[in-house]
């Protein structure tokens, strides 16, 4: 079942890359593309839950982030 969340992602310089409502896929993940070779701070929230975390897109970094879990 899909859910809608507010997704906010900014890079280390404070440039906003994502600031919008996004719907999860059926598996609960959000499909998101970010430019490579950067570090980001992210926030995912709805009326009931919120999570924050760091994301990086350097060579060797994971392309599937599972540490920003909502519970």
mmCIF file of N, CA and C in Angstrom, residues 18-40:
data_model
loop_
_atom_site.group_PDB
_atom_site.id
_atom_site.type_symbol
_atom_site.label_atom_id
_atom_site.label_comp_id
_atom_site.label_asym_id
_atom_site.label_seq_id
_atom_site.Cartn_x
_atom_site.Cartn_y
_atom_site.Cartn_z
ATOM 1 N N UNK A 18 15.334 18.411 -3.390
ATOM 2 C CA UNK A 18 13.981 17.864 -3.375
ATOM 3 C C UNK A 18 13.213 18.552 -2.251
ATOM 4 N N UNK A 19 12.036 19.034 -2.552
ATOM 5 C CA UNK A 19 11.130 19.609 -1.553
ATOM 6 C C UNK A 19 9.711 19.431 -2.083
ATOM 7 N N UNK A 20 9.184 18.202 -1.907
ATOM 8 C CA UNK A 20 7.869 17.915 -2.466
ATOM 9 C C UNK A 20 7.254 16.685 -1.808
ATOM 10 N N UNK A 21 5.973 16.506 -2.045
ATOM 11 C CA UNK A 21 5.282 15.305 -1.608
ATOM 12 C C UNK A 21 5.601 14.198 -2.591
ATOM 13 N N UNK A 22 5.899 13.016 -2.036
ATOM 14 C CA UNK A 22 6.195 11.858 -2.876
ATOM 15 C C UNK A 22 5.437 10.651 -2.338
ATOM 16 N N UNK A 23 5.061 9.773 -3.239
ATOM 17 C CA UNK A 23 4.340 8.572 -2.858
ATOM 18 C C UNK A 23 5.298 7.385 -2.858
ATOM 19 N N UNK A 24 5.171 6.526 -1.846
ATOM 20 C CA UNK A 24 6.021 5.345 -1.789
ATOM 21 C C UNK A 24 5.608 4.343 -2.856
ATOM 22 N N UNK A 25 6.547 3.508 -3.227
ATOM 23 C CA UNK A 25 6.242 2.371 -4.082
ATOM 24 C C UNK A 25 5.494 1.339 -3.238
ATOM 25 N N UNK A 26 4.995 0.305 -3.846
ATOM 26 C CA UNK A 26 4.256 -0.734 -3.118
ATOM 27 C C UNK A 26 5.110 -1.386 -2.030
ATOM 28 N N UNK A 27 6.445 -1.426 -2.218
ATOM 29 C CA UNK A 27 7.331 -2.042 -1.235
ATOM 30 C C UNK A 27 7.733 -1.084 -0.110
ATOM 31 N N UNK A 28 7.206 0.138 -0.119
ATOM 32 C CA UNK A 28 7.497 1.098 0.935
ATOM 33 C C UNK A 28 8.669 2.025 0.656
ATOM 34 N N UNK A 29 9.400 1.798 -0.414
ATOM 35 C CA UNK A 29 10.535 2.641 -0.766
ATOM 36 C C UNK A 29 10.073 3.850 -1.567
ATOM 37 N N UNK A 30 10.898 4.891 -1.563
ATOM 38 C CA UNK A 30 10.681 6.066 -2.396
ATOM 39 C C UNK A 30 11.775 6.069 -3.454
ATOM 40 N N UNK A 31 11.393 6.209 -4.707
ATOM 41 C CA UNK A 31 12.340 6.232 -5.814
ATOM 42 C C UNK A 31 12.852 7.658 -5.968
ATOM 43 N N UNK A 32 14.151 7.850 -5.772
ATOM 44 C CA UNK A 32 14.727 9.185 -5.718
ATOM 45 C C UNK A 32 16.065 9.195 -6.447
ATOM 46 N N UNK A 33 16.298 10.207 -7.278
ATOM 47 C CA UNK A 33 17.570 10.358 -7.959
ATOM 48 C C UNK A 33 18.243 11.624 -7.444
ATOM 49 N N UNK A 34 19.543 11.512 -7.099
ATOM 50 C CA UNK A 34 20.338 12.658 -6.652
ATOM 51 C C UNK A 34 21.639 12.703 -7.441
ATOM 52 N N UNK A 35 22.165 13.905 -7.700
ATOM 53 C CA UNK A 35 23.440 14.023 -8.410
ATOM 54 C C UNK A 35 24.578 13.315 -7.656
ATOM 55 N N UNK A 36 25.514 12.777 -8.423
ATOM 56 C CA UNK A 36 26.648 12.039 -7.854
ATOM 57 C C UNK A 36 27.688 12.973 -7.230
ATOM 58 N N UNK A 37 28.525 12.344 -6.414
ATOM 59 C CA UNK A 37 29.685 13.000 -5.798
ATOM 60 C C UNK A 37 29.294 14.114 -4.839
ATOM 61 N N UNK A 38 28.226 13.901 -4.065
ATOM 62 C CA UNK A 38 27.787 14.898 -3.089
ATOM 63 C C UNK A 38 27.300 14.213 -1.819
ATOM 64 N N UNK A 39 27.221 14.988 -0.751
ATOM 65 C CA UNK A 39 26.604 14.561 0.506
ATOM 66 C C UNK A 39 25.349 15.392 0.727
ATOM 67 N N UNK A 40 24.327 14.760 1.293
ATOM 68 C CA UNK A 40 23.029 15.400 1.467
ATOM 69 C C UNK A 40 22.487 15.139 2.869
#
